[in-house]
Tab-separated table of C-alpha atoms and ligand atoms in Angstrom:
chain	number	residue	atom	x	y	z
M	4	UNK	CA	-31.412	23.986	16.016
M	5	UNK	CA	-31.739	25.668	19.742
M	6	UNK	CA	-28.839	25.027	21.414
M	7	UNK	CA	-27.377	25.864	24.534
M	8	UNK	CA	-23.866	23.702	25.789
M	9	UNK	CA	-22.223	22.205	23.092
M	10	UNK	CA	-18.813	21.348	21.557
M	11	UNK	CA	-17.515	22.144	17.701
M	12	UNK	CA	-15.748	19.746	15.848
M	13	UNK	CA	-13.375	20.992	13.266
M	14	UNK	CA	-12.533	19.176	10.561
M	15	UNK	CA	-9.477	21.465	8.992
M	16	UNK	CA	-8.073	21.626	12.302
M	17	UNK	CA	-7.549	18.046	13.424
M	18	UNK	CA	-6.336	17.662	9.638
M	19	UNK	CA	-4.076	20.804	9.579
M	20	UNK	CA	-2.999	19.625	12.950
M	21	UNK	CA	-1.911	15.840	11.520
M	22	UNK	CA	-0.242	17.570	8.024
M	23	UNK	CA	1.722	19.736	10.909
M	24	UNK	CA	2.582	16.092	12.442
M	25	UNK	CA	4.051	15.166	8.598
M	26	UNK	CA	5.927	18.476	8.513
M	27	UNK	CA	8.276	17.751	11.662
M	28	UNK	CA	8.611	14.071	11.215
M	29	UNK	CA	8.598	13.645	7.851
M	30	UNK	CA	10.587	10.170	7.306
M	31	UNK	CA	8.319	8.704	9.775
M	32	UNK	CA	5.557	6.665	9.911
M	33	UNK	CA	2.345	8.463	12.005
M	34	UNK	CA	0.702	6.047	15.102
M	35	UNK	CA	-2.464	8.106	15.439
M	36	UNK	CA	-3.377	8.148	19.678
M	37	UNK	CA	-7.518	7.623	19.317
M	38	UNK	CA	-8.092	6.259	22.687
M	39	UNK	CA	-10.350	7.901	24.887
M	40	UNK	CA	-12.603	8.137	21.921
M	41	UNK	CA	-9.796	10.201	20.270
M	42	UNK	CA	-9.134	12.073	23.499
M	43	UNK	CA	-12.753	13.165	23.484
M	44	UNK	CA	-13.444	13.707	19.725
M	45	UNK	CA	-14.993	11.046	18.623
M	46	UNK	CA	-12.490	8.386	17.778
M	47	UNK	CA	-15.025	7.781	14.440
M	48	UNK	CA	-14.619	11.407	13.646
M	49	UNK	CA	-10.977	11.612	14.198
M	50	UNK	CA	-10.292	8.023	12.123
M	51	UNK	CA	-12.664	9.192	9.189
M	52	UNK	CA	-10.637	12.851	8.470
M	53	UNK	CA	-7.287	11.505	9.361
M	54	UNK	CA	-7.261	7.794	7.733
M	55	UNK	CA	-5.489	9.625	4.493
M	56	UNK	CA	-2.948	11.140	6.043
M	57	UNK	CA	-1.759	9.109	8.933
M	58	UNK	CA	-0.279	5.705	8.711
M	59	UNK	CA	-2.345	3.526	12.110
M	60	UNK	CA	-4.055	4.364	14.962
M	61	UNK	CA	-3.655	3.220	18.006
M	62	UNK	CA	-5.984	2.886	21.692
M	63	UNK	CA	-6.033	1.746	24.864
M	64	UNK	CA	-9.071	-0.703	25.578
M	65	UNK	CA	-9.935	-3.776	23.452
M	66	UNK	CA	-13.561	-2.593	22.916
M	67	UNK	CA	-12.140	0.357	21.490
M	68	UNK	CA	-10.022	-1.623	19.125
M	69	UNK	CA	-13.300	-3.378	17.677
M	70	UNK	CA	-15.334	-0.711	17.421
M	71	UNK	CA	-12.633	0.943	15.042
M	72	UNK	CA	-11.843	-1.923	12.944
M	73	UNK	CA	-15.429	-1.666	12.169
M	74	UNK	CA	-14.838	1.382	10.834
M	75	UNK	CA	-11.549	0.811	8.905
M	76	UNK	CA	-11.278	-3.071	7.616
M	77	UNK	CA	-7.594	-2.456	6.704
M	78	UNK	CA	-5.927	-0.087	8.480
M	79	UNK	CA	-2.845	-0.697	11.335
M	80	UNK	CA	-4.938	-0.316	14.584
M	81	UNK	CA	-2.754	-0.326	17.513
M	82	UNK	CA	-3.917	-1.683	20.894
M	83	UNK	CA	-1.713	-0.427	23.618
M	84	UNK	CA	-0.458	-1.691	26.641
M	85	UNK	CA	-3.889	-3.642	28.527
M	86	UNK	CA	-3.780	-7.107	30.205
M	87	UNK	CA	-4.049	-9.980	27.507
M	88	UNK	CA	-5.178	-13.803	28.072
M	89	UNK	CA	-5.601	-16.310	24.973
M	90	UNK	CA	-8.455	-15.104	24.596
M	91	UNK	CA	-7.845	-11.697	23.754
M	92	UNK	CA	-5.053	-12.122	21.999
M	93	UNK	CA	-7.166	-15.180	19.418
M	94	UNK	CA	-9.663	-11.811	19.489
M	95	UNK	CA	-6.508	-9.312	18.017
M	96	UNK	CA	-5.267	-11.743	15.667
M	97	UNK	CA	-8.888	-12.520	14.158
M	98	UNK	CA	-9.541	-8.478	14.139
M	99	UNK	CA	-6.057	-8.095	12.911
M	100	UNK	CA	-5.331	-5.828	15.624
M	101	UNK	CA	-1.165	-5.363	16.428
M	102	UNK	CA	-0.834	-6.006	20.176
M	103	UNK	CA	1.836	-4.222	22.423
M	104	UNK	CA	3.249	-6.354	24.980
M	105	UNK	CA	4.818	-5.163	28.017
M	106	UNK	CA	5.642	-8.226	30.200
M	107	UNK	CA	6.868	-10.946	29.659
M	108	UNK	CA	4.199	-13.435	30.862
M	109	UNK	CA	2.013	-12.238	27.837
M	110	UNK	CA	4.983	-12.927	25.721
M	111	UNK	CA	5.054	-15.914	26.929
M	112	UNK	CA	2.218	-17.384	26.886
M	113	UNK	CA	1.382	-15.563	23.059
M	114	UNK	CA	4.540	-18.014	22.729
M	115	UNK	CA	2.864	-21.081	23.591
M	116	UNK	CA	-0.868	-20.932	21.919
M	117	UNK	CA	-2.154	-21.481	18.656
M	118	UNK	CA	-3.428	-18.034	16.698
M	119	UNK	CA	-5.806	-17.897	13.862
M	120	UNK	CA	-3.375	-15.907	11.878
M	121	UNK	CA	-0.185	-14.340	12.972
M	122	UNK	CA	-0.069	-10.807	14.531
M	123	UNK	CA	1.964	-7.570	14.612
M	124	UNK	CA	3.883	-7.150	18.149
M	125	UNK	CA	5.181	-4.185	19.508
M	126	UNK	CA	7.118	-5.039	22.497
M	127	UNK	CA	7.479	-2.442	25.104
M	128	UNK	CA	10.636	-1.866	26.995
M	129	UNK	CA	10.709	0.632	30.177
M	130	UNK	CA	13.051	3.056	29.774
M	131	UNK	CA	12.453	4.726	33.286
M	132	UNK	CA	8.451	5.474	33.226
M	133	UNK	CA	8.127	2.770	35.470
M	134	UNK	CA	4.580	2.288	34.191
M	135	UNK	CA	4.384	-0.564	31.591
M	136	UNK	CA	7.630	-2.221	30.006
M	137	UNK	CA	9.765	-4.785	30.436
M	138	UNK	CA	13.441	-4.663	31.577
M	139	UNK	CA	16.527	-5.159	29.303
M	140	UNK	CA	16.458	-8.770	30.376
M	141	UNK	CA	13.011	-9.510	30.081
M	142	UNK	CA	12.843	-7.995	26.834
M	143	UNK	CA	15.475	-9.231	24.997
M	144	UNK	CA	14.129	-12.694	26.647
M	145	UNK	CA	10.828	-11.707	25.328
M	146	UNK	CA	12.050	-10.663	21.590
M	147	UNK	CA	14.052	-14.049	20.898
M	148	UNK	CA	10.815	-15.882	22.315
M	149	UNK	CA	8.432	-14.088	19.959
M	150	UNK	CA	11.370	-13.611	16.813
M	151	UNK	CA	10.982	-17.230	16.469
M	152	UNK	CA	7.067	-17.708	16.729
M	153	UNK	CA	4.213	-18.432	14.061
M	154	UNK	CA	2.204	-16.049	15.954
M	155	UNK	CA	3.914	-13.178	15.165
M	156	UNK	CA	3.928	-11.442	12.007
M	157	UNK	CA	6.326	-8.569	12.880
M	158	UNK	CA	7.913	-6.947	15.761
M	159	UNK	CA	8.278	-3.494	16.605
M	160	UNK	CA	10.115	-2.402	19.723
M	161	UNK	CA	8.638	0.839	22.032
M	162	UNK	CA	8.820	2.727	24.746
M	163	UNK	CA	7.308	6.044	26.440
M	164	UNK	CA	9.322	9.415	27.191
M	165	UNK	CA	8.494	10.407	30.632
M	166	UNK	CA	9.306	13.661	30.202
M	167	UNK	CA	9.417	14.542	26.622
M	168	UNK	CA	7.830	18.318	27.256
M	169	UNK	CA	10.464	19.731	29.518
M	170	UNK	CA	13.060	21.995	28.306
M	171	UNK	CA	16.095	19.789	29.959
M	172	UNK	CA	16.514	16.674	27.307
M	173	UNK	CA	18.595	14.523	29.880
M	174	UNK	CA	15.949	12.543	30.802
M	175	UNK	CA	14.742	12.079	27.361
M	176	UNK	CA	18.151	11.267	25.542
M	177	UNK	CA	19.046	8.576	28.372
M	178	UNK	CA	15.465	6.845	27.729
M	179	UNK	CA	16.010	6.692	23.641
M	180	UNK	CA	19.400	5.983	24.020
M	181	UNK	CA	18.327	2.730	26.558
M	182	UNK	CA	15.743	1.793	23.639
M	183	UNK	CA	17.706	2.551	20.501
M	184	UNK	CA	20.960	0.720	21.724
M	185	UNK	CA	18.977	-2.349	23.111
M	186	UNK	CA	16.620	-2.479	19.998
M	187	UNK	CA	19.852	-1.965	17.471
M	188	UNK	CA	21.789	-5.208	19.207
M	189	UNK	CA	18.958	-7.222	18.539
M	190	UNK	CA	18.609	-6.900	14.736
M	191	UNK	CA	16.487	-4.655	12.400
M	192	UNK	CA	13.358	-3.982	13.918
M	193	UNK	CA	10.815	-0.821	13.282
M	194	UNK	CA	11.323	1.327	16.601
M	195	UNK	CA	8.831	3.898	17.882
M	196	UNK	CA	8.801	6.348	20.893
M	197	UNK	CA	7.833	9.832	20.417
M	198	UNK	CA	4.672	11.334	21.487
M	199	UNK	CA	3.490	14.633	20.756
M	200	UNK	CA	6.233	16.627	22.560
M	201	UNK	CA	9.522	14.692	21.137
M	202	UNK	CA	7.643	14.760	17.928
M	203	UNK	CA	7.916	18.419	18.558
M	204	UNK	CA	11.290	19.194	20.714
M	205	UNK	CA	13.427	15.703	20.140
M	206	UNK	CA	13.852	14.913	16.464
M	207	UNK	CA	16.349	12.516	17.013
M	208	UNK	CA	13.305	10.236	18.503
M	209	UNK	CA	11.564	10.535	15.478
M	210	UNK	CA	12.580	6.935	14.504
M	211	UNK	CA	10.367	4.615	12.789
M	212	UNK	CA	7.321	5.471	14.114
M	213	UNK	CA	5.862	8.546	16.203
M	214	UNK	CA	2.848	8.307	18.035
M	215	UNK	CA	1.090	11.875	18.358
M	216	UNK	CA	-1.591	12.449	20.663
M	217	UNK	CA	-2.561	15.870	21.887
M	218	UNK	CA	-0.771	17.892	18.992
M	219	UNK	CA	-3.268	16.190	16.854
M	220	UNK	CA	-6.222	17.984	18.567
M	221	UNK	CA	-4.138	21.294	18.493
M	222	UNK	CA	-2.024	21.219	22.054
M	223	UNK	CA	1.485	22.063	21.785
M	224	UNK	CA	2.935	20.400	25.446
M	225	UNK	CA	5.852	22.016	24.836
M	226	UNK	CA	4.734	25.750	24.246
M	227	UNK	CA	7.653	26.182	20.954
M	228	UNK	CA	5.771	25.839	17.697
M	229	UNK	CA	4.553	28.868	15.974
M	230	UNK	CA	0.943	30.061	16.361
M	231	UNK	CA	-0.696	28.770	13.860
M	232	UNK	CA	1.486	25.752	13.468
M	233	UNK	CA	-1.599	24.083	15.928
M	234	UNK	CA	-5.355	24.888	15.932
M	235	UNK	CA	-8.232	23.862	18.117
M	236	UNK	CA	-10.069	21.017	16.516
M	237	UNK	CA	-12.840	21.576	19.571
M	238	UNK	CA	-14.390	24.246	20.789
M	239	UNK	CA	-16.767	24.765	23.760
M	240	UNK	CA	-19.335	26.433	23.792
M	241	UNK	CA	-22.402	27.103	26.122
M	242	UNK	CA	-25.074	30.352	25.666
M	243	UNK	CA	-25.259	33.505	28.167
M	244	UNK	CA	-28.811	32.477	30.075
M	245	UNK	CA	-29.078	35.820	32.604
M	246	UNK	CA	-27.013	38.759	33.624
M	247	UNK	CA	-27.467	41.060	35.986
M	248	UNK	CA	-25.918	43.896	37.859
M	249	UNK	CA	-24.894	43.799	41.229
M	250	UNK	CA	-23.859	46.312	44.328
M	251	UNK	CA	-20.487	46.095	46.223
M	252	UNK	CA	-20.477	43.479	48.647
M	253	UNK	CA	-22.272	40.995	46.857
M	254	UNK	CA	-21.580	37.793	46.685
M	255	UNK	CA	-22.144	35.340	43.632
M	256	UNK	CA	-23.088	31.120	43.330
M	257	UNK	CA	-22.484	28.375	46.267
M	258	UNK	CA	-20.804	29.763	49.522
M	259	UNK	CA	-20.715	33.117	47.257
M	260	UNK	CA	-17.173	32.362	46.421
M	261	UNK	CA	-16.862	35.153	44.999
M	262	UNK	CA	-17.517	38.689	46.064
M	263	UNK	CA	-18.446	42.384	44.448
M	264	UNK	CA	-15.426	44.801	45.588
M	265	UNK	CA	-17.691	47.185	43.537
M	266	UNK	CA	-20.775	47.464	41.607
M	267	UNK	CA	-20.094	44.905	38.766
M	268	UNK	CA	-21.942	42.932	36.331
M	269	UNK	CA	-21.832	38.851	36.419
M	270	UNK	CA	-23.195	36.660	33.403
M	271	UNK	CA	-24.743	33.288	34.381
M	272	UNK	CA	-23.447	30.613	31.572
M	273	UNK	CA	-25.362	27.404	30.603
M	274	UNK	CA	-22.144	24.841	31.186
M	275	UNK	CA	-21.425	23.163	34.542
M	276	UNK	CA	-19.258	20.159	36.242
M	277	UNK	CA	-22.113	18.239	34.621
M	278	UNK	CA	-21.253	19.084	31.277
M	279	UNK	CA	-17.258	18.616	32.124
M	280	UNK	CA	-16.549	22.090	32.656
M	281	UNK	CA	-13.600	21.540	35.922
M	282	UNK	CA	-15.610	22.136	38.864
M	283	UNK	CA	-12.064	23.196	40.867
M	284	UNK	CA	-11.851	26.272	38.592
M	285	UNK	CA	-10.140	29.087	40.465
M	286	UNK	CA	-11.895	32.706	40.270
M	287	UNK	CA	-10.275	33.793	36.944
M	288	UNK	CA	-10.226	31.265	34.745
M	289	UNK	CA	-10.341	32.776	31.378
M	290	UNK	CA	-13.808	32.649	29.511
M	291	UNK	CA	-14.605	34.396	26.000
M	292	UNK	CA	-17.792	36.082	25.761
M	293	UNK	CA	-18.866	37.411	22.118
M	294	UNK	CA	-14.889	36.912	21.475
M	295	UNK	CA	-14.075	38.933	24.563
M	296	UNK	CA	-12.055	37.899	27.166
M	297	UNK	CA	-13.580	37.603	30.667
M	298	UNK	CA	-13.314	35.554	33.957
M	299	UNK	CA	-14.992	33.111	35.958
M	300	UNK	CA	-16.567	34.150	39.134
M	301	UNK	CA	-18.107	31.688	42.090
M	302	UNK	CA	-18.005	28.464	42.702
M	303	UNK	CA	-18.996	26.177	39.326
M	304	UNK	CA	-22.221	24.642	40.068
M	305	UNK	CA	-23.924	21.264	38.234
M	306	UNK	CA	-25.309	23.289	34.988
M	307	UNK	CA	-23.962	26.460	35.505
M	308	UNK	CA	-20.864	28.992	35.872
M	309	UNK	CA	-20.968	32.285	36.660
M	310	UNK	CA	-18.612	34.815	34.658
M	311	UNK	CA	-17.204	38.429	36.000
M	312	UNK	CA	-18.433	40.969	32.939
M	313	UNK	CA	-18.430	44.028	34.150
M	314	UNK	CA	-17.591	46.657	31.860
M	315	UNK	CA	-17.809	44.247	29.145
M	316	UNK	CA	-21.674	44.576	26.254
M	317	UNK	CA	-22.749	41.287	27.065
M	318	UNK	CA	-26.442	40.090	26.903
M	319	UNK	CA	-28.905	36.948	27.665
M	320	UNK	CA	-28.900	34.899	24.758
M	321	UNK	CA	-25.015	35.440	23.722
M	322	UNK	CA	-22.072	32.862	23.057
M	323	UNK	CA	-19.532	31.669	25.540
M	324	UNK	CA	-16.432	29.976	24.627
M	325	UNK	CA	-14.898	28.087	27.368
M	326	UNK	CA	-11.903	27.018	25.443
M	327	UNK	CA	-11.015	26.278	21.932
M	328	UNK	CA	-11.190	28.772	19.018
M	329	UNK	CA	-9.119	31.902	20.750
M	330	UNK	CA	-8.615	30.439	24.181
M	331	UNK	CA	-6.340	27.303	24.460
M	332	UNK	CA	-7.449	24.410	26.549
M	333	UNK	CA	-4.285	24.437	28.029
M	334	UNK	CA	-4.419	28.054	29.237
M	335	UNK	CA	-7.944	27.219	31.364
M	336	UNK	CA	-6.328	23.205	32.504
M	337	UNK	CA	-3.190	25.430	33.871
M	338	UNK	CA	-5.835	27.243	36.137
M	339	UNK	CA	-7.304	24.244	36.878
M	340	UNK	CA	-4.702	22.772	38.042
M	341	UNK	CA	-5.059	20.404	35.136
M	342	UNK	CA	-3.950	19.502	31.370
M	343	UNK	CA	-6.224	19.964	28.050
M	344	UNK	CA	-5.886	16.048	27.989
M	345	UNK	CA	-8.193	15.759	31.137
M	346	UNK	CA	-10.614	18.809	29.534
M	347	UNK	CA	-11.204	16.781	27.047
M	348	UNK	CA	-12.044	13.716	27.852
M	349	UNK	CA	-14.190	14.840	30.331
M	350	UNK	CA	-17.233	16.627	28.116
M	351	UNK	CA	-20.333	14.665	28.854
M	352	UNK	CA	-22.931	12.383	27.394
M	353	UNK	CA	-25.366	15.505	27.694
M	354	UNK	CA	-23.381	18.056	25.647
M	355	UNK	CA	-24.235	18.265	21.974
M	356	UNK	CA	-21.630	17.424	19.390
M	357	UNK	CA	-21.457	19.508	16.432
M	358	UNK	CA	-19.335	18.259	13.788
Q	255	PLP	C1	2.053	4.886	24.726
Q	255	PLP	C2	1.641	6.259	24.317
Q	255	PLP	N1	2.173	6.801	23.215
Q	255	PLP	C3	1.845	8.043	22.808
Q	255	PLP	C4	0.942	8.814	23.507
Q	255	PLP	C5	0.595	10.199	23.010
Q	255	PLP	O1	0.975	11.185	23.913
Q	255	PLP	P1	0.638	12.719	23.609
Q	255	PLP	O2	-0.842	12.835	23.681
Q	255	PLP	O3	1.315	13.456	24.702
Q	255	PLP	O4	1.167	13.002	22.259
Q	255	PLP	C6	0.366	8.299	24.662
Q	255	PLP	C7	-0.568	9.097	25.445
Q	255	PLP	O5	-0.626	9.121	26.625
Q	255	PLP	C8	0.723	6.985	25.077
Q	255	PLP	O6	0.202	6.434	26.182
C-alpha cells in the first residue's frame, strides 16, 4: 500500500508499557486512562491488547463510555468527572458504567432517583487541583448520603495530584495525605490517586487503585525510569516528497522563516498542521530522516514541513519520523512549547493508521 503520512501502532509497546505499569505498582489494581480515544490510539486498539493485563479503563465523555462497553460487556469502565442528570446516570447504571462524582449536587440527586440497577461510585475529593472535587465537607456529606443508598453498589474515594511529575514531593504528600486521612475516617473504602508520574516517583500513592495514562503509550513525565523501561507505542511517520539544494541567503516556506547562512540542502516532508504535526514548531525541532537525526526548517505549512539536511544522504521517496521509534514525543512537545499528551491527540482524520 502507497503511503505517504501515517502513524504506527505498536502492539508490544503499549503492552510492554502496561506490564512496566504492573512492575512498579504491583499490589495495585490498574485504571487504564482511554479517553481521548486512548490519548490518540484508538481507544478499541488500546482496550483489545491491554484488557488482559489491566484491571478497568476509564474516559472522559459518556459517548466514549458506550462505545467501549460495546467492546468489552464485562469489564470496569470508568467514566470520569463530566456533568450528570438522571438521565445519564439511568444510562451508566443500565451500561454498568462506575460514575465519578465530584459535587455534591450529583450526589445528591443520584441520592434521590430510582436506578435500574445499582452502580459503582467513585467520589472525588479536591485535594488542591482546584479543578473537579468536592471539599472535606461536601464529601464526607456526599459519602454518608450515597453509603446508605440502593443506587450505589460500591464506593471508591479519588482525587488528582497536581503536580505528581516534579522533583519536590511537598505538594504531592500534602494532597494524599488530605485524601488518605479523610478517606481512612470514613471507613474501608478502595482509594485511588496516582497517575502516571506518582505511579512512577510516589509509591506511597500507589493505594488501591492507580490510574496510568501517558506511561501507557511510552511517556515517562518524570524523566527517571530506565530506557527501555518505556517504548513508543506510536510512531509518525510521513515520506521525503522533494529535496533540493540551495545557495546562501536563501530563504525556505511561508515568510521564509528560515534562512541559508550557507549553501545547504532542505528536504520537503509530506506531514503538516493538517495532519497534527504543531504548526508553532520552532526552527530545530528534531526530525529523523532514514534514522538520522535532522531539524525542522521554515514555517510548517497545511501538508507540509520543511527539514534542514544538509550534509545528511537523504533522497525523494525516503522515511521521516517525526516522533516515536528513536525520537520521544516529549523531546519535539518541549520545542513546541507543548506535552506528548497534546501530540497525540491531535493526529488527524486524514492520517493513515497502521496497526
Ligand atoms: C483523573 C485522571 N486520572 C489519571 C489521569 C492520567 O494521567 P497521566 O496521563 O498523566 O498518567 C488523568 C489524565 O489527565 C486524569 O484526568
Amino acid at each position: 500500500m502507497h503511503r505517504t503520512t501515517w502513524v504506527e501502532f505498536n502492539r508490544c509497546a503499549l503492552r510492554h508499557n502496561a506490564k512496566t505499569v504492573r512492575r512498579l505498582a504491583p499490589n495495585a489494581a490498574i485504571l487504564a486512562m482511554v479517553k481521548a480515544n486512548g490519548y490518540g490510539h484508538g481507544a478499541d486498539w488500546v482496550a483489545e491488547h491491554l484488557n488482559d493485563i489491566v484491571d478497568g479503563f476509564a474516559v472522559a465523555r459518556l459517548n466514549e463510555a458506550m462505545l467501549l462497553r460495546k467492546q468489552l460487556s464485562d469489564k470496569r469502565i470508568v467514566l470520569l468527572g463530566t456533568e450528570h442528570d438522571a438521565i445519564s446516570l439511568n444510562e451508566c447504571a443500565l451500561h454498568q458504567l462506575d460514575v465519578v462524582i465530584h459535587d455534591l449536587q450529583t450526589a445528591t440527586l443520584l441520592a434521590s432517583i430510582k436506578l435500574p440497577q445499582a452502580i459503582t461510585v467513585w467520589l472525588k475529593l479536591n485535594t488542591g487541583m482546584n479543578r473537579l472535587g468536592m471539599s472535606e465537607p461536601e464529601f464526607i456529606d456526599a459519602h454518608q448520603l450515597l453509603k446508605q443508598s440502593p443506587n450505589v453498589a460500591t464506593l471508591h474515594h479519588m482525587s488528582h495530584f497536581s503536580d505528581a511529575e516534579t522533583t519536590d514531593k511537598t505538594r504531592s504528600i500534602e494532597q494524599y495525605q488530605c485524601l488518605h486521612t479523610l478517606s481512612h475516617s470514613l471507613g474501608e473504602t478502595p482509594i485511588s490517586m496516582a497517575n502516571s508520574a506518582a505511579i512512577i516517583s510516589f509509591p506511597q500513592s500507589h493505594l488501591n487503585w492507580v490510574r496510568p495514562g501517558i506511561m501507557l503509550y511510552g511517556d515517562d513525565p518524570t524523566n527517571t525510569l530506565n530506557e527501555g523501561d518505556l517504548q513508543a507505542a506510536m510512531t509518525f511517520k510521513a515520506k521525503v516528497l522533494a529535496v533540493r539544494d540551495l545557495a546562501a541567503g536563501d530563504g525556505v516556506g511561508y515568510n521564509r522563516r528560515w534562512q541559508s547562512a550557507s549553501t545547504s540542502r532542505i528536504a520537503t516532508v509530506a506531514a503538516g498542521y493538517a495532519d497534527g504535526y504543531p504548526r508553532q514548531a520552532p526552527d530545530g525541532t528534531p526530525v529523523l530522516i532514514n534514522g538520522k537525526r535532522a531539524a525542522l526548517a521554515g514555517r510548517v505549512s497545511m501538508d507540509l514541513l520543511t527539514v534542514d539536511v544538509t550534509g545528511l544522504e537523504i533522497n525523494a521517496g525516503d522515511t521521516a519520523t517525526l516522533w516515536g521509534d528513536n525520537l520521544s514525543a516529549a523531546e519535539v512537545a518541549q520545542h513546541c512549547g507543548t506535552i506528548s499528551y497534546e501530540l497525540f491527540t491531535r493526529i488527524t482524520q486524514r492520517v493513515e493508521r497502521v496497526y
